[in-house]
Amino acid sequence: MEEKITKTIVQGYFKKLIDNLHVDVAIAGAGPSGLVAAYDLAKAGKKVAIFERKLAPGGGTWGGGMLFNEVVVMEDSLDILRDLSISYKDAGDGYVSIDSVEFASGLTFKAVQAGAVIFNSVSVTDIVFRQNTVSGVVILWTTVERLGMHVDPLVITAKAVLDGTGHPSEIVNLAVKKAGIRIDTETGDIMGEKPMWVESGEASTVENTKRLCPGLYASGMAANNVSGGFRMGPIFGGMLMSGRKIAKIILKDLQ
Ligand code: 48F
């Protein structure tokens, strides 16, 4: 029995890994925007792999606001919640409230059920940059990254790479700083997130969601950081709509 269990885990994991060495879309970060994008892309028949640094996917959703585990969404993104079968309570004035544990687990479950594969505890540490196009991600176990061990990474090639890493926009940062890519922002560089202004941040998260250079896209707070949007705190409709918007853009580009 001991051998059977171990063999089943090892075979199952390595089958998943080998099946995903080349994907249509590689997503860095399993936050709300990355998970919605993964769900839509997988549902549309694309091969999608998400690489998430932490053990638990869900990004900044679990803790609600200041560890009070409720999140707020405006009614303009209710269609996405319904689509994902995530329940919500009317909070009046056009807002709804969601149990953040249901939110995080629902987004994760739906993305995986749609066919996206999540590799958790795996960090994206670099990009593949070929012929002026972002063509994949370089991955490493988070434990190896955190311990600073001198171990070479592995590579996943992809037709499109989505930066869903949240506030630090780590993948776009690599593209700009390491590959010297001029990205599609006012300055051609990362403009940096502005302080809290909820209405503006919610709107600009969706506006700033776009392709930044051949092969590279950003969603959620990564998109906002890159294009200099305001932050918005524990309201998540913009993240959901950003994920949906970037999935549409990527699908169009892959056609
Ligand atoms: O930050 P995060 O939840 O991304 P998001 O979709 O949503 C932002 C909101 O949660 C919140 C907010 C809105 O109200 O302000 O912050 O933009 O999730 C980002 C995920 O990416 C992972 C990180 O662990 C988190 O789960 N991540 C970050 N860098 C890497 C990474 C990396 N280099 N490789 C893999 N995963």
PDB file of C-alpha atoms and ligand atoms in Angstrom:
ATOM      1  CA  MET A   1       0.000   0.000   0.000  1.00  0.00           C
ATOM      2  CA  GLU A   2       2.778   2.459   0.885  1.00  0.00           C
ATOM      3  CA  GLU A   3       4.418   1.968  -2.507  1.00  0.00           C
ATOM      4  CA  LYS A   4       1.098   2.287  -4.350  1.00  0.00           C
ATOM      5  CA  ILE A   5       0.233   5.639  -2.735  1.00  0.00           C
ATOM      6  CA  THR A   6       3.646   7.117  -3.408  1.00  0.00           C
ATOM      7  CA  LYS A   7       3.716   5.836  -6.994  1.00  0.00           C
ATOM      8  CA  THR A   8       0.234   7.240  -7.675  1.00  0.00           C
ATOM      9  CA  ILE A   9       1.245  10.698  -6.414  1.00  0.00           C
ATOM     10  CA  VAL A  10       4.530  10.755  -8.322  1.00  0.00           C
ATOM     11  CA  GLN A  11       2.954   9.495 -11.560  1.00  0.00           C
ATOM     12  CA  GLY A  12      -0.025  11.828 -11.248  1.00  0.00           C
ATOM     13  CA  TYR A  13       2.131  14.879 -10.599  1.00  0.00           C
ATOM     14  CA  PHE A  14       4.655  14.228 -13.339  1.00  0.00           C
ATOM     15  CA  LYS A  15       1.919  13.486 -15.876  1.00  0.00           C
ATOM     16  CA  LYS A  16       0.445  16.912 -15.088  1.00  0.00           C
ATOM     17  CA  LEU A  17       3.840  18.564 -15.368  1.00  0.00           C
ATOM     18  CA  ILE A  18       4.775  16.870 -18.655  1.00  0.00           C
ATOM     19  CA  ASP A  19       1.345  17.682 -20.122  1.00  0.00           C
ATOM     20  CA  ASN A  20       1.918  21.339 -19.285  1.00  0.00           C
ATOM     21  CA  LEU A  21       5.508  21.895 -20.446  1.00  0.00           C
ATOM     22  CA  HIS A  22       4.037  23.843 -23.346  1.00  0.00           C
ATOM     23  CA  VAL A  23       0.753  25.663 -22.802  1.00  0.00           C
ATOM     24  CA  ASP A  24      -1.393  28.221 -24.555  1.00  0.00           C
ATOM     25  CA  VAL A  25      -1.400  30.482 -21.505  1.00  0.00           C
ATOM     26  CA  ALA A  26       0.924  30.482 -18.496  1.00  0.00           C
ATOM     27  CA  ILE A  27      -0.432  32.518 -15.601  1.00  0.00           C
ATOM     28  CA  ALA A  28       1.779  33.728 -12.762  1.00  0.00           C
ATOM     29  CA  GLY A  29      -0.315  34.078  -9.618  1.00  0.00           C
ATOM     30  CA  ALA A  30      -3.611  32.497  -8.565  1.00  0.00           C
ATOM     31  CA  GLY A  31      -5.309  35.629  -7.264  1.00  0.00           C
ATOM     32  CA  PRO A  32      -8.898  36.501  -8.235  1.00  0.00           C
ATOM     33  CA  SER A  33      -8.011  38.072 -11.594  1.00  0.00           C
ATOM     34  CA  GLY A  34      -5.728  35.196 -12.627  1.00  0.00           C
ATOM     35  CA  LEU A  35      -8.295  32.596 -11.552  1.00  0.00           C
ATOM     36  CA  VAL A  36     -11.164  34.201 -13.503  1.00  0.00           C
ATOM     37  CA  ALA A  37      -8.907  34.515 -16.560  1.00  0.00           C
ATOM     38  CA  ALA A  38      -7.909  30.855 -16.175  1.00  0.00           C
ATOM     39  CA  TYR A  39     -11.540  29.791 -15.868  1.00  0.00           C
ATOM     40  CA  ASP A  40     -12.614  31.663 -19.028  1.00  0.00           C
ATOM     41  CA  LEU A  41      -9.585  30.579 -21.057  1.00  0.00           C
ATOM     42  CA  ALA A  42      -9.875  26.928 -20.039  1.00  0.00           C
ATOM     43  CA  LYS A  43     -13.607  26.985 -20.725  1.00  0.00           C
ATOM     44  CA  ALA A  44     -12.825  28.292 -24.210  1.00  0.00           C
ATOM     45  CA  GLY A  45     -10.650  25.212 -24.766  1.00  0.00           C
ATOM     46  CA  LYS A  46      -7.194  26.710 -24.131  1.00  0.00           C
ATOM     47  CA  LYS A  47      -4.495  24.844 -22.257  1.00  0.00           C
ATOM     48  CA  VAL A  48      -3.861  26.926 -19.133  1.00  0.00           C
ATOM     49  CA  ALA A  49      -1.334  26.456 -16.339  1.00  0.00           C
ATOM     50  CA  ILE A  50      -1.180  28.675 -13.265  1.00  0.00           C
ATOM     51  CA  PHE A  51       1.971  28.883 -11.177  1.00  0.00           C
ATOM     52  CA  GLU A  52       1.290  30.066  -7.638  1.00  0.00           C
ATOM     53  CA  ARG A  53       4.049  30.854  -5.162  1.00  0.00           C
ATOM     54  CA  LYS A  54       1.990  30.060  -2.083  1.00  0.00           C
ATOM     55  CA  LEU A  55       0.614  26.709  -0.956  1.00  0.00           C
ATOM     56  CA  ALA A  56      -2.983  27.985  -1.124  1.00  0.00           C
ATOM     57  CA  PRO A  57      -4.311  29.592  -4.316  1.00  0.00           C
ATOM     58  CA  GLY A  58      -6.665  32.568  -3.882  1.00  0.00           C
ATOM     59  CA  GLY A  59      -4.188  35.421  -3.481  1.00  0.00           C
ATOM     60  CA  GLY A  60      -5.371  38.308  -1.352  1.00  0.00           C
ATOM     61  CA  THR A  61      -8.961  37.097  -1.067  1.00  0.00           C
ATOM     62  CA  TRP A  62      -8.849  34.812   1.998  1.00  0.00           C
ATOM     63  CA  GLY A  63      -8.470  37.485   4.649  1.00  0.00           C
ATOM     64  CA  GLY A  64     -11.286  39.808   3.513  1.00  0.00           C
ATOM     65  CA  GLY A  65     -10.493  43.231   4.942  1.00  0.00           C
ATOM     66  CA  MET A  66      -8.026  43.258   7.844  1.00  0.00           C
ATOM     67  CA  LEU A  67      -8.694  39.531   8.451  1.00  0.00           C
ATOM     68  CA  PHE A  68     -12.481  40.073   8.718  1.00  0.00           C
ATOM     69  CA  ASN A  69     -13.337  37.352   6.235  1.00  0.00           C
ATOM     70  CA  GLU A  70     -15.945  39.100   4.080  1.00  0.00           C
ATOM     71  CA  VAL A  71     -15.272  40.787   0.752  1.00  0.00           C
ATOM     72  CA  VAL A  72     -17.320  43.357  -1.146  1.00  0.00           C
ATOM     73  CA  VAL A  73     -18.235  43.359  -4.815  1.00  0.00           C
ATOM     74  CA  MET A  74     -20.319  45.877  -6.750  1.00  0.00           C
ATOM     75  CA  GLU A  75     -23.383  44.717  -8.624  1.00  0.00           C
ATOM     76  CA  ASP A  76     -21.767  45.292 -12.026  1.00  0.00           C
ATOM     77  CA  SER A  77     -19.845  42.027 -11.653  1.00  0.00           C
ATOM     78  CA  LEU A  78     -22.687  39.848 -10.361  1.00  0.00           C
ATOM     79  CA  ASP A  79     -22.824  37.980 -13.677  1.00  0.00           C
ATOM     80  CA  ILE A  80     -19.324  36.618 -12.982  1.00  0.00           C
ATOM     81  CA  LEU A  81     -20.291  35.497  -9.453  1.00  0.00           C
ATOM     82  CA  ARG A  82     -23.379  33.756 -10.801  1.00  0.00           C
ATOM     83  CA  ASP A  83     -21.367  32.159 -13.577  1.00  0.00           C
ATOM     84  CA  LEU A  84     -18.984  30.738 -10.939  1.00  0.00           C
ATOM     85  CA  SER A  85     -21.835  29.721  -8.585  1.00  0.00           C
ATOM     86  CA  ILE A  86     -20.419  31.878  -5.761  1.00  0.00           C
ATOM     87  CA  SER A  87     -23.130  32.994  -3.343  1.00  0.00           C
ATOM     88  CA  TYR A  88     -23.516  36.586  -2.130  1.00  0.00           C
ATOM     89  CA  LYS A  89     -25.660  38.692   0.200  1.00  0.00           C
ATOM     90  CA  ASP A  90     -27.208  42.004  -0.763  1.00  0.00           C
ATOM     91  CA  ALA A  91     -25.508  44.808   1.151  1.00  0.00           C
ATOM     92  CA  GLY A  92     -27.632  47.644  -0.293  1.00  0.00           C
ATOM     93  CA  ASP A  93     -26.690  50.626  -2.494  1.00  0.00           C
ATOM     94  CA  GLY A  94     -25.472  48.366  -5.299  1.00  0.00           C
ATOM     95  CA  TYR A  95     -23.010  46.330  -3.207  1.00  0.00           C
ATOM     96  CA  VAL A  96     -22.947  42.673  -2.221  1.00  0.00           C
ATOM     97  CA  SER A  97     -20.942  40.891   0.438  1.00  0.00           C
ATOM     98  CA  ILE A  98     -19.304  37.465   0.027  1.00  0.00           C
ATOM     99  CA  ASP A  99     -17.767  35.067   2.538  1.00  0.00           C
ATOM    100  CA  SER A 100     -14.092  35.324   1.558  1.00  0.00           C
ATOM    101  CA  VAL A 101     -13.458  31.611   2.137  1.00  0.00           C
ATOM    102  CA  GLU A 102     -16.219  30.721  -0.327  1.00  0.00           C
ATOM    103  CA  PHE A 103     -14.858  33.378  -2.681  1.00  0.00           C
ATOM    104  CA  ALA A 104     -11.273  32.036  -2.665  1.00  0.00           C
ATOM    105  CA  SER A 105     -12.224  28.378  -2.796  1.00  0.00           C
ATOM    106  CA  GLY A 106     -14.996  28.939  -5.383  1.00  0.00           C
ATOM    107  CA  LEU A 107     -12.699  30.789  -7.763  1.00  0.00           C
ATOM    108  CA  THR A 108     -10.052  28.091  -7.378  1.00  0.00           C
ATOM    109  CA  PHE A 109     -12.462  25.172  -7.748  1.00  0.00           C
ATOM    110  CA  LYS A 110     -14.135  26.610 -10.845  1.00  0.00           C
ATOM    111  CA  ALA A 111     -10.814  27.355 -12.580  1.00  0.00           C
ATOM    112  CA  VAL A 112      -9.572  23.816 -11.966  1.00  0.00           C
ATOM    113  CA  GLN A 113     -12.882  22.233 -12.926  1.00  0.00           C
ATOM    114  CA  ALA A 114     -12.867  24.184 -16.191  1.00  0.00           C
ATOM    115  CA  GLY A 115      -9.547  22.511 -17.010  1.00  0.00           C
ATOM    116  CA  ALA A 116      -6.857  24.924 -15.782  1.00  0.00           C
ATOM    117  CA  VAL A 117      -4.009  23.252 -13.901  1.00  0.00           C
ATOM    118  CA  ILE A 118      -2.634  24.962 -10.802  1.00  0.00           C
ATOM    119  CA  PHE A 119       0.934  24.258  -9.757  1.00  0.00           C
ATOM    120  CA  ASN A 120       1.014  25.569  -6.200  1.00  0.00           C
ATOM    121  CA  SER A 121       4.182  26.300  -4.237  1.00  0.00           C
ATOM    122  CA  VAL A 122       5.870  27.050  -7.568  1.00  0.00           C
ATOM    123  CA  SER A 123       7.241  30.544  -8.228  1.00  0.00           C
ATOM    124  CA  VAL A 124       7.818  32.234 -11.550  1.00  0.00           C
ATOM    125  CA  THR A 125      11.334  33.595 -11.305  1.00  0.00           C
ATOM    126  CA  ASP A 126      12.013  34.739 -14.878  1.00  0.00           C
ATOM    127  CA  ILE A 127      10.542  34.938 -18.374  1.00  0.00           C
ATOM    128  CA  VAL A 128      11.531  33.303 -21.644  1.00  0.00           C
ATOM    129  CA  PHE A 129      12.206  36.096 -24.153  1.00  0.00           C
ATOM    130  CA  ARG A 130      12.687  35.035 -27.767  1.00  0.00           C
ATOM    131  CA  GLN A 131      12.570  37.202 -30.898  1.00  0.00           C
ATOM    132  CA  ASN A 132      11.217  40.165 -28.964  1.00  0.00           C
ATOM    133  CA  THR A 133       8.325  38.090 -27.655  1.00  0.00           C
ATOM    134  CA  VAL A 134       7.632  36.830 -24.152  1.00  0.00           C
ATOM    135  CA  SER A 135       7.408  33.096 -24.816  1.00  0.00           C
ATOM    136  CA  GLY A 136       7.220  31.382 -21.449  1.00  0.00           C
ATOM    137  CA  VAL A 137       8.082  31.367 -17.768  1.00  0.00           C
ATOM    138  CA  VAL A 138      10.965  30.089 -15.687  1.00  0.00           C
ATOM    139  CA  ILE A 139       9.767  28.217 -12.597  1.00  0.00           C
ATOM    140  CA  LEU A 140      11.256  27.095  -9.311  1.00  0.00           C
ATOM    141  CA  TRP A 141       9.911  25.484  -6.139  1.00  0.00           C
ATOM    142  CA  THR A 142       9.008  28.230  -3.687  1.00  0.00           C
ATOM    143  CA  THR A 143      10.951  26.401  -0.974  1.00  0.00           C
ATOM    144  CA  VAL A 144      14.102  26.473  -3.107  1.00  0.00           C
ATOM    145  CA  GLU A 145      13.509  30.164  -3.874  1.00  0.00           C
ATOM    146  CA  ARG A 146      12.945  31.012  -0.193  1.00  0.00           C
ATOM    147  CA  LEU A 147      15.962  29.066   1.040  1.00  0.00           C
ATOM    148  CA  GLY A 148      18.092  30.782  -1.608  1.00  0.00           C
ATOM    149  CA  MET A 149      19.465  27.402  -2.708  1.00  0.00           C
ATOM    150  CA  HIS A 150      21.766  27.421  -5.714  1.00  0.00           C
ATOM    151  CA  VAL A 151      19.501  25.301  -7.939  1.00  0.00           C
ATOM    152  CA  ASP A 152      18.678  25.917 -11.583  1.00  0.00           C
ATOM    153  CA  PRO A 153      15.013  26.313 -12.525  1.00  0.00           C
ATOM    154  CA  LEU A 154      12.862  24.649 -15.210  1.00  0.00           C
ATOM    155  CA  VAL A 155      11.065  26.260 -18.135  1.00  0.00           C
ATOM    156  CA  ILE A 156       7.471  26.288 -19.381  1.00  0.00           C
ATOM    157  CA  THR A 157       6.909  27.669 -22.873  1.00  0.00           C
ATOM    158  CA  ALA A 158       3.662  29.474 -23.639  1.00  0.00           C
ATOM    159  CA  LYS A 159       1.936  31.371 -26.418  1.00  0.00           C
ATOM    160  CA  ALA A 160       0.843  33.978 -23.878  1.00  0.00           C
ATOM    161  CA  VAL A 161       2.048  34.872 -20.379  1.00  0.00           C
ATOM    162  CA  LEU A 162      -0.274  36.603 -17.915  1.00  0.00           C
ATOM    163  CA  ASP A 163       1.092  38.544 -14.966  1.00  0.00           C
ATOM    164  CA  GLY A 164      -1.466  38.016 -12.195  1.00  0.00           C
ATOM    165  CA  THR A 165       1.035  38.537  -9.384  1.00  0.00           C
ATOM    166  CA  GLY A 166      -0.880  41.405  -7.776  1.00  0.00           C
ATOM    167  CA  HIS A 167       0.666  44.586  -6.398  1.00  0.00           C
ATOM    168  CA  PRO A 168       4.334  43.899  -7.295  1.00  0.00           C
ATOM    169  CA  SER A 169       3.657  42.953 -10.974  1.00  0.00           C
ATOM    170  CA  GLU A 170       6.692  40.689 -10.752  1.00  0.00           C
ATOM    171  CA  ILE A 171       6.575  39.353 -14.286  1.00  0.00           C
ATOM    172  CA  VAL A 172       6.232  42.714 -16.008  1.00  0.00           C
ATOM    173  CA  ASN A 173       9.004  43.924 -13.728  1.00  0.00           C
ATOM    174  CA  LEU A 174      11.256  41.158 -15.056  1.00  0.00           C
ATOM    175  CA  ALA A 175      10.287  42.042 -18.633  1.00  0.00           C
ATOM    176  CA  VAL A 176      11.119  45.715 -18.167  1.00  0.00           C
ATOM    177  CA  LYS A 177      14.166  45.485 -15.926  1.00  0.00           C
ATOM    178  CA  LYS A 178      15.785  42.322 -17.247  1.00  0.00           C
ATOM    179  CA  ALA A 179      14.733  42.092 -20.887  1.00  0.00           C
ATOM    180  CA  GLY A 180      14.644  45.888 -21.385  1.00  0.00           C
ATOM    181  CA  ILE A 181      11.208  45.710 -22.980  1.00  0.00           C
ATOM    182  CA  ARG A 182       9.316  48.985 -23.562  1.00  0.00           C
ATOM    183  CA  ILE A 183       5.759  48.241 -22.468  1.00  0.00           C
ATOM    184  CA  ASP A 184       2.436  49.802 -23.477  1.00  0.00           C
ATOM    185  CA  THR A 185       2.108  52.455 -20.758  1.00  0.00           C
ATOM    186  CA  GLU A 186       2.344  56.258 -20.912  1.00  0.00           C
ATOM    187  CA  THR A 187       6.050  56.120 -20.035  1.00  0.00           C
ATOM    188  CA  GLY A 188       6.934  52.758 -21.579  1.00  0.00           C
ATOM    189  CA  ASP A 189       7.964  51.701 -18.075  1.00  0.00           C
ATOM    190  CA  ILE A 190       6.181  50.541 -14.884  1.00  0.00           C
ATOM    191  CA  MET A 191       4.446  53.622 -13.491  1.00  0.00           C
ATOM    192  CA  GLY A 192       3.755  52.346  -9.961  1.00  0.00           C
ATOM    193  CA  GLU A 193       0.582  51.998  -7.927  1.00  0.00           C
ATOM    194  CA  LYS A 194      -0.996  55.124  -6.431  1.00  0.00           C
ATOM    195  CA  PRO A 195      -2.606  55.269  -2.942  1.00  0.00           C
ATOM    196  CA  MET A 196      -6.202  54.372  -2.080  1.00  0.00           C
ATOM    197  CA  TRP A 197      -9.076  55.815  -4.163  1.00  0.00           C
ATOM    198  CA  VAL A 198     -11.693  53.113  -4.450  1.00  0.00           C
ATOM    199  CA  GLU A 199     -13.877  54.321  -7.373  1.00  0.00           C
ATOM    200  CA  SER A 200     -10.906  55.257  -9.502  1.00  0.00           C
ATOM    201  CA  GLY A 201      -9.008  52.054  -8.652  1.00  0.00           C
ATOM    202  CA  GLU A 202     -11.951  49.791  -9.458  1.00  0.00           C
ATOM    203  CA  ALA A 203     -12.416  51.435 -12.866  1.00  0.00           C
ATOM    204  CA  SER A 204      -8.730  51.729 -13.742  1.00  0.00           C
ATOM    205  CA  THR A 205      -8.039  48.077 -12.883  1.00  0.00           C
ATOM    206  CA  VAL A 206     -10.281  47.116 -15.771  1.00  0.00           C
ATOM    207  CA  GLU A 207      -9.066  49.933 -18.071  1.00  0.00           C
ATOM    208  CA  ASN A 208      -5.410  49.060 -17.411  1.00  0.00           C
ATOM    209  CA  THR A 209      -5.950  45.382 -18.196  1.00  0.00           C
ATOM    210  CA  LYS A 210      -4.225  44.827 -21.527  1.00  0.00           C
ATOM    211  CA  ARG A 211      -1.419  43.351 -23.571  1.00  0.00           C
ATOM    212  CA  LEU A 212       1.795  45.132 -22.631  1.00  0.00           C
ATOM    213  CA  CYS A 213       4.133  43.779 -25.307  1.00  0.00           C
ATOM    214  CA  PRO A 214       4.113  40.734 -27.607  1.00  0.00           C
ATOM    215  CA  GLY A 215       3.274  37.681 -25.491  1.00  0.00           C
ATOM    216  CA  LEU A 216       2.858  39.514 -22.168  1.00  0.00           C
ATOM    217  CA  TYR A 217      -0.391  40.555 -20.490  1.00  0.00           C
ATOM    218  CA  ALA A 218      -1.332  41.841 -17.028  1.00  0.00           C
ATOM    219  CA  SER A 219      -4.502  41.616 -14.962  1.00  0.00           C
ATOM    220  CA  GLY A 220      -5.726  42.768 -11.554  1.00  0.00           C
ATOM    221  CA  MET A 221      -3.434  44.775  -9.309  1.00  0.00           C
ATOM    222  CA  ALA A 222      -0.473  43.911 -11.528  1.00  0.00           C
ATOM    223  CA  ALA A 223      -2.182  45.797 -14.382  1.00  0.00           C
ATOM    224  CA  ASN A 224      -2.907  48.693 -12.045  1.00  0.00           C
ATOM    225  CA  ASN A 225       0.650  48.868 -10.738  1.00  0.00           C
ATOM    226  CA  VAL A 226       2.058  48.796 -14.243  1.00  0.00           C
ATOM    227  CA  SER A 227      -0.147  51.643 -15.510  1.00  0.00           C
ATOM    228  CA  GLY A 228      -0.167  53.778 -12.354  1.00  0.00           C
ATOM    229  CA  GLY A 229      -3.726  53.166 -11.080  1.00  0.00           C
ATOM    230  CA  PHE A 230      -5.038  53.800  -7.569  1.00  0.00           C
ATOM    231  CA  ARG A 231      -5.482  50.946  -5.071  1.00  0.00           C
ATOM    232  CA  MET A 232      -8.927  49.978  -3.861  1.00  0.00           C
ATOM    233  CA  GLY A 233      -8.640  47.604  -0.881  1.00  0.00           C
ATOM    234  CA  PRO A 234     -11.050  44.750  -0.152  1.00  0.00           C
ATOM    235  CA  ILE A 235     -13.470  45.312  -3.037  1.00  0.00           C
ATOM    236  CA  PHE A 236     -13.026  42.732  -5.752  1.00  0.00           C
ATOM    237  CA  GLY A 237     -15.374  43.376  -8.695  1.00  0.00           C
ATOM    238  CA  GLY A 238     -12.592  45.107 -10.632  1.00  0.00           C
ATOM    239  CA  MET A 239     -10.387  42.010 -10.199  1.00  0.00           C
ATOM    240  CA  LEU A 240     -13.105  39.715 -11.542  1.00  0.00           C
ATOM    241  CA  MET A 241     -13.842  41.969 -14.524  1.00  0.00           C
ATOM    242  CA  SER A 242     -10.124  42.371 -15.215  1.00  0.00           C
ATOM    243  CA  GLY A 243      -9.722  38.569 -15.368  1.00  0.00           C
ATOM    244  CA  ARG A 244     -12.652  38.309 -17.755  1.00  0.00           C
ATOM    245  CA  LYS A 245     -11.338  41.148 -19.943  1.00  0.00           C
ATOM    246  CA  ILE A 246      -7.816  39.744 -20.254  1.00  0.00           C
ATOM    247  CA  ALA A 247      -9.166  36.303 -21.148  1.00  0.00           C
ATOM    248  CA  LYS A 248     -11.066  37.892 -24.065  1.00  0.00           C
ATOM    249  CA  ILE A 249      -7.982  39.807 -25.230  1.00  0.00           C
ATOM    250  CA  ILE A 250      -5.766  36.707 -25.056  1.00  0.00           C
ATOM    251  CA  LEU A 251      -8.360  34.564 -26.847  1.00  0.00           C
ATOM    252  CA  LYS A 252      -8.532  37.110 -29.663  1.00  0.00           C
ATOM    253  CA  ASP A 253      -4.732  37.291 -29.951  1.00  0.00           C
ATOM    254  CA  LEU A 254      -4.395  33.489 -30.003  1.00  0.00           C
ATOM    255  CA  GLN A 255      -6.821  33.125 -32.891  1.00  0.00           C
TER     256      GLN A 255
HETATM  257  O1  48F B   1      -2.619  39.816  -5.152  1.00  0.00           O
HETATM  258  P1  48F B   1      -3.536  38.805  -5.724  1.00  0.00           P
HETATM  259  O2  48F B   1      -4.770  38.462  -4.985  1.00  0.00           O
HETATM  260  O3  48F B   1      -3.848  39.204  -7.272  1.00  0.00           O
HETATM  261  P2  48F B   1      -4.994  40.016  -8.000  1.00  0.00           P
HETATM  262  O4  48F B   1      -5.763  39.096  -8.841  1.00  0.00           O
HETATM  263  O5  48F B   1      -5.972  40.538  -6.840  1.00  0.00           O
HETATM  264  C1  48F B   1      -5.597  41.579  -5.986  1.00  0.00           C
HETATM  265  C2  48F B   1      -6.430  41.531  -4.735  1.00  0.00           C
HETATM  266  O6  48F B   1      -6.309  40.284  -4.094  1.00  0.00           O
HETATM  267  C3  48F B   1      -6.102  42.598  -3.716  1.00  0.00           C
HETATM  268  C4  48F B   1      -6.567  43.942  -4.043  1.00  0.00           C
HETATM  269  C5  48F B   1      -7.912  44.108  -4.660  1.00  0.00           C
HETATM  270  O7  48F B   1      -8.826  44.496  -3.868  1.00  0.00           O
HETATM  271  O8  48F B   1      -5.899  44.890  -3.804  1.00  0.00           O
HETATM  272  O9  48F B   1      -4.691  42.639  -3.494  1.00  0.00           O
HETATM  273  O10 48F B   1      -4.373  41.187  -8.646  1.00  0.00           O
HETATM  274  O11 48F B   1      -2.758  37.438  -5.958  1.00  0.00           O
HETATM  275  C6  48F B   1      -1.515  37.394  -6.575  1.00  0.00           C
HETATM  276  C7  48F B   1      -0.964  35.998  -6.381  1.00  0.00           C
HETATM  277  O12 48F B   1       0.238  35.899  -7.123  1.00  0.00           O
HETATM  278  C8  48F B   1       1.168  35.128  -6.361  1.00  0.00           C
HETATM  279  C9  48F B   1       0.912  35.531  -4.928  1.00  0.00           C
HETATM  280  O13 48F B   1       1.364  34.534  -4.043  1.00  0.00           O
HETATM  281  C10 48F B   1      -0.609  35.683  -4.930  1.00  0.00           C
HETATM  282  O14 48F B   1      -1.252  34.490  -4.558  1.00  0.00           O
HETATM  283  N1  48F B   1       2.507  35.482  -6.860  1.00  0.00           N
HETATM  284  C11 48F B   1       3.146  36.678  -6.722  1.00  0.00           C
HETATM  285  N2  48F B   1       4.317  36.630  -7.349  1.00  0.00           N
HETATM  286  C12 48F B   1       4.449  35.390  -7.895  1.00  0.00           C
HETATM  287  C13 48F B   1       3.285  34.660  -7.574  1.00  0.00           C
HETATM  288  C14 48F B   1       5.447  34.734  -8.659  1.00  0.00           C
HETATM  289  N3  48F B   1       6.571  35.343  -9.005  1.00  0.00           N
HETATM  290  N4  48F B   1       5.242  33.460  -9.028  1.00  0.00           N
HETATM  291  C15 48F B   1       4.080  32.815  -8.684  1.00  0.00           C
HETATM  292  N5  48F B   1       3.102  33.391  -7.952  1.00  0.00           N
END
